[in-house]
Amino acid sequence: MPCESDLIDLTGLIGYPLAAAMAVALGICGMQLIRNISGNPEVRVTKENRAAGILDNFVEGEKYAEHRLRKFVRNKSPEIMPSVNSFFTDPK
């Protein structure tokens, strides 16, 4: 029978998956916050921009809404693994 000193102590490792998940979630939130502050035409940080009122900047709004990721995924099929799906669904 092994004694207690021979067993590996895993109590310090229990929190690492939770910390990693929280770090990823905070990273995603931070990236979205920076994207909105720096690129969103509706967000005005400086006082001069806020004093301008409502702007008709449809071109800038279209550029913000149609970002690179949306353009990349637009013509893709909504499948996670298309080759596996087609292997099991397409008759041969």
PDB file of C-alpha atoms in Angstrom:
ATOM      1  CA  MET A   1       0.000   0.000   0.000  1.00  0.00           C
ATOM      2  CA  PRO A   2       1.517   3.352  -1.015  1.00  0.00           C
ATOM      3  CA  CYS A   3       1.890   5.991   1.614  1.00  0.00           C
ATOM      4  CA  GLU A   4       0.657   9.548   1.217  1.00  0.00           C
ATOM      5  CA  SER A   5       4.074  10.921   0.316  1.00  0.00           C
ATOM      6  CA  ASP A   6       4.292   8.601  -2.719  1.00  0.00           C
ATOM      7  CA  LEU A   7       1.097   9.945  -4.335  1.00  0.00           C
ATOM      8  CA  ILE A   8       1.237  12.878  -6.730  1.00  0.00           C
ATOM      9  CA  ASP A   9      -0.439  15.990  -5.391  1.00  0.00           C
ATOM     10  CA  LEU A  10      -2.770  17.371  -8.075  1.00  0.00           C
ATOM     11  CA  THR A  11      -4.575  19.958  -5.977  1.00  0.00           C
ATOM     12  CA  GLY A  12      -2.527  22.785  -7.473  1.00  0.00           C
ATOM     13  CA  LEU A  13      -3.383  21.749 -11.046  1.00  0.00           C
ATOM     14  CA  ILE A  14      -7.158  21.752 -10.653  1.00  0.00           C
ATOM     15  CA  GLY A  15      -7.569  25.472 -11.317  1.00  0.00           C
ATOM     16  CA  TYR A  16      -5.503  25.657 -14.525  1.00  0.00           C
ATOM     17  CA  PRO A  17      -8.244  24.593 -16.994  1.00  0.00           C
ATOM     18  CA  LEU A  18     -10.626  27.123 -15.477  1.00  0.00           C
ATOM     19  CA  ALA A  19      -7.970  29.833 -15.584  1.00  0.00           C
ATOM     20  CA  ALA A  20      -7.225  29.002 -19.232  1.00  0.00           C
ATOM     21  CA  ALA A  21     -10.913  29.166 -20.171  1.00  0.00           C
ATOM     22  CA  MET A  22     -11.293  32.498 -18.374  1.00  0.00           C
ATOM     23  CA  ALA A  23      -8.190  33.874 -20.099  1.00  0.00           C
ATOM     24  CA  VAL A  24      -9.559  32.900 -23.511  1.00  0.00           C
ATOM     25  CA  ALA A  25     -12.938  34.463 -22.721  1.00  0.00           C
ATOM     26  CA  LEU A  26     -11.323  37.681 -21.496  1.00  0.00           C
ATOM     27  CA  GLY A  27      -9.105  37.765 -24.593  1.00  0.00           C
ATOM     28  CA  ILE A  28     -12.121  37.459 -26.892  1.00  0.00           C
ATOM     29  CA  CYS A  29     -13.972  40.198 -24.994  1.00  0.00           C
ATOM     30  CA  GLY A  30     -10.916  42.442 -25.059  1.00  0.00           C
ATOM     31  CA  MET A  31     -10.403  41.969 -28.788  1.00  0.00           C
ATOM     32  CA  GLN A  32     -14.065  42.778 -29.480  1.00  0.00           C
ATOM     33  CA  LEU A  33     -13.879  45.860 -27.255  1.00  0.00           C
ATOM     34  CA  ILE A  34     -10.780  47.153 -29.032  1.00  0.00           C
ATOM     35  CA  ARG A  35     -12.380  46.416 -32.426  1.00  0.00           C
ATOM     36  CA  ASN A  36     -15.513  48.363 -31.480  1.00  0.00           C
ATOM     37  CA  ILE A  37     -13.648  51.336 -30.042  1.00  0.00           C
ATOM     38  CA  SER A  38     -11.191  51.625 -32.902  1.00  0.00           C
ATOM     39  CA  GLY A  39     -13.317  50.722 -35.914  1.00  0.00           C
ATOM     40  CA  ASN A  40     -17.025  51.127 -35.224  1.00  0.00           C
ATOM     41  CA  PRO A  41     -18.363  54.268 -36.913  1.00  0.00           C
ATOM     42  CA  GLU A  42     -21.088  54.612 -34.257  1.00  0.00           C
ATOM     43  CA  VAL A  43     -18.579  54.842 -31.380  1.00  0.00           C
ATOM     44  CA  ARG A  44     -17.063  58.278 -30.888  1.00  0.00           C
ATOM     45  CA  VAL A  45     -14.425  58.524 -28.187  1.00  0.00           C
ATOM     46  CA  THR A  46     -13.158  62.089 -28.553  1.00  0.00           C
ATOM     47  CA  LYS A  47     -15.248  65.118 -27.642  1.00  0.00           C
ATOM     48  CA  GLU A  48     -14.974  66.623 -31.134  1.00  0.00           C
ATOM     49  CA  ASN A  49     -16.356  63.497 -32.746  1.00  0.00           C
ATOM     50  CA  ARG A  50     -19.222  63.306 -30.242  1.00  0.00           C
ATOM     51  CA  ALA A  51     -20.156  66.918 -30.967  1.00  0.00           C
ATOM     52  CA  ALA A  52     -20.576  66.106 -34.667  1.00  0.00           C
ATOM     53  CA  GLY A  53     -23.959  64.492 -34.016  1.00  0.00           C
ATOM     54  CA  ILE A  54     -25.435  61.888 -36.325  1.00  0.00           C
ATOM     55  CA  LEU A  55     -23.364  61.277 -39.430  1.00  0.00           C
ATOM     56  CA  ASP A  56     -24.505  59.717 -42.687  1.00  0.00           C
ATOM     57  CA  ASN A  57     -21.451  57.539 -43.190  1.00  0.00           C
ATOM     58  CA  PHE A  58     -22.928  54.497 -44.874  1.00  0.00           C
ATOM     59  CA  VAL A  59     -19.680  53.583 -46.624  1.00  0.00           C
ATOM     60  CA  GLU A  60     -17.777  53.437 -43.350  1.00  0.00           C
ATOM     61  CA  GLY A  61     -20.558  51.396 -41.727  1.00  0.00           C
ATOM     62  CA  GLU A  62     -20.573  48.953 -44.636  1.00  0.00           C
ATOM     63  CA  LYS A  63     -16.794  48.592 -44.357  1.00  0.00           C
ATOM     64  CA  TYR A  64     -17.122  47.850 -40.620  1.00  0.00           C
ATOM     65  CA  ALA A  65     -19.946  45.327 -41.049  1.00  0.00           C
ATOM     66  CA  GLU A  66     -18.344  43.460 -43.959  1.00  0.00           C
ATOM     67  CA  HIS A  67     -15.081  42.534 -42.276  1.00  0.00           C
ATOM     68  CA  ARG A  68     -12.550  39.962 -43.529  1.00  0.00           C
ATOM     69  CA  LEU A  69     -13.883  37.028 -41.521  1.00  0.00           C
ATOM     70  CA  ARG A  70     -17.428  37.536 -42.789  1.00  0.00           C
ATOM     71  CA  LYS A  71     -16.187  37.776 -46.390  1.00  0.00           C
ATOM     72  CA  PHE A  72     -14.131  34.600 -45.928  1.00  0.00           C
ATOM     73  CA  VAL A  73     -16.992  32.543 -44.473  1.00  0.00           C
ATOM     74  CA  ARG A  74     -19.721  33.837 -46.768  1.00  0.00           C
ATOM     75  CA  ASN A  75     -19.361  31.183 -49.498  1.00  0.00           C
ATOM     76  CA  LYS A  76     -18.368  28.296 -47.197  1.00  0.00           C
ATOM     77  CA  SER A  77     -20.746  25.498 -46.315  1.00  0.00           C
ATOM     78  CA  PRO A  78     -21.957  25.615 -42.698  1.00  0.00           C
ATOM     79  CA  GLU A  79     -20.302  22.325 -41.774  1.00  0.00           C
ATOM     80  CA  ILE A  80     -17.535  21.672 -39.326  1.00  0.00           C
ATOM     81  CA  MET A  81     -16.037  18.696 -41.175  1.00  0.00           C
ATOM     82  CA  PRO A  82     -17.405  18.705 -44.749  1.00  0.00           C
ATOM     83  CA  SER A  83     -15.250  15.810 -45.963  1.00  0.00           C
ATOM     84  CA  VAL A  84     -16.513  13.495 -43.215  1.00  0.00           C
ATOM     85  CA  ASN A  85     -20.113  14.609 -43.765  1.00  0.00           C
ATOM     86  CA  SER A  86     -19.911  14.014 -47.501  1.00  0.00           C
ATOM     87  CA  PHE A  87     -18.262  10.615 -46.948  1.00  0.00           C
ATOM     88  CA  PHE A  88     -21.204   9.369 -44.886  1.00  0.00           C
ATOM     89  CA  THR A  89     -24.038  11.097 -46.770  1.00  0.00           C
ATOM     90  CA  ASP A  90     -23.114  10.876 -50.469  1.00  0.00           C
ATOM     91  CA  PRO A  91     -24.049   7.536 -52.087  1.00  0.00           C
ATOM     92  CA  LYS A  92     -21.355   5.757 -54.031  1.00  0.00           C
TER      93      LYS A  92
END
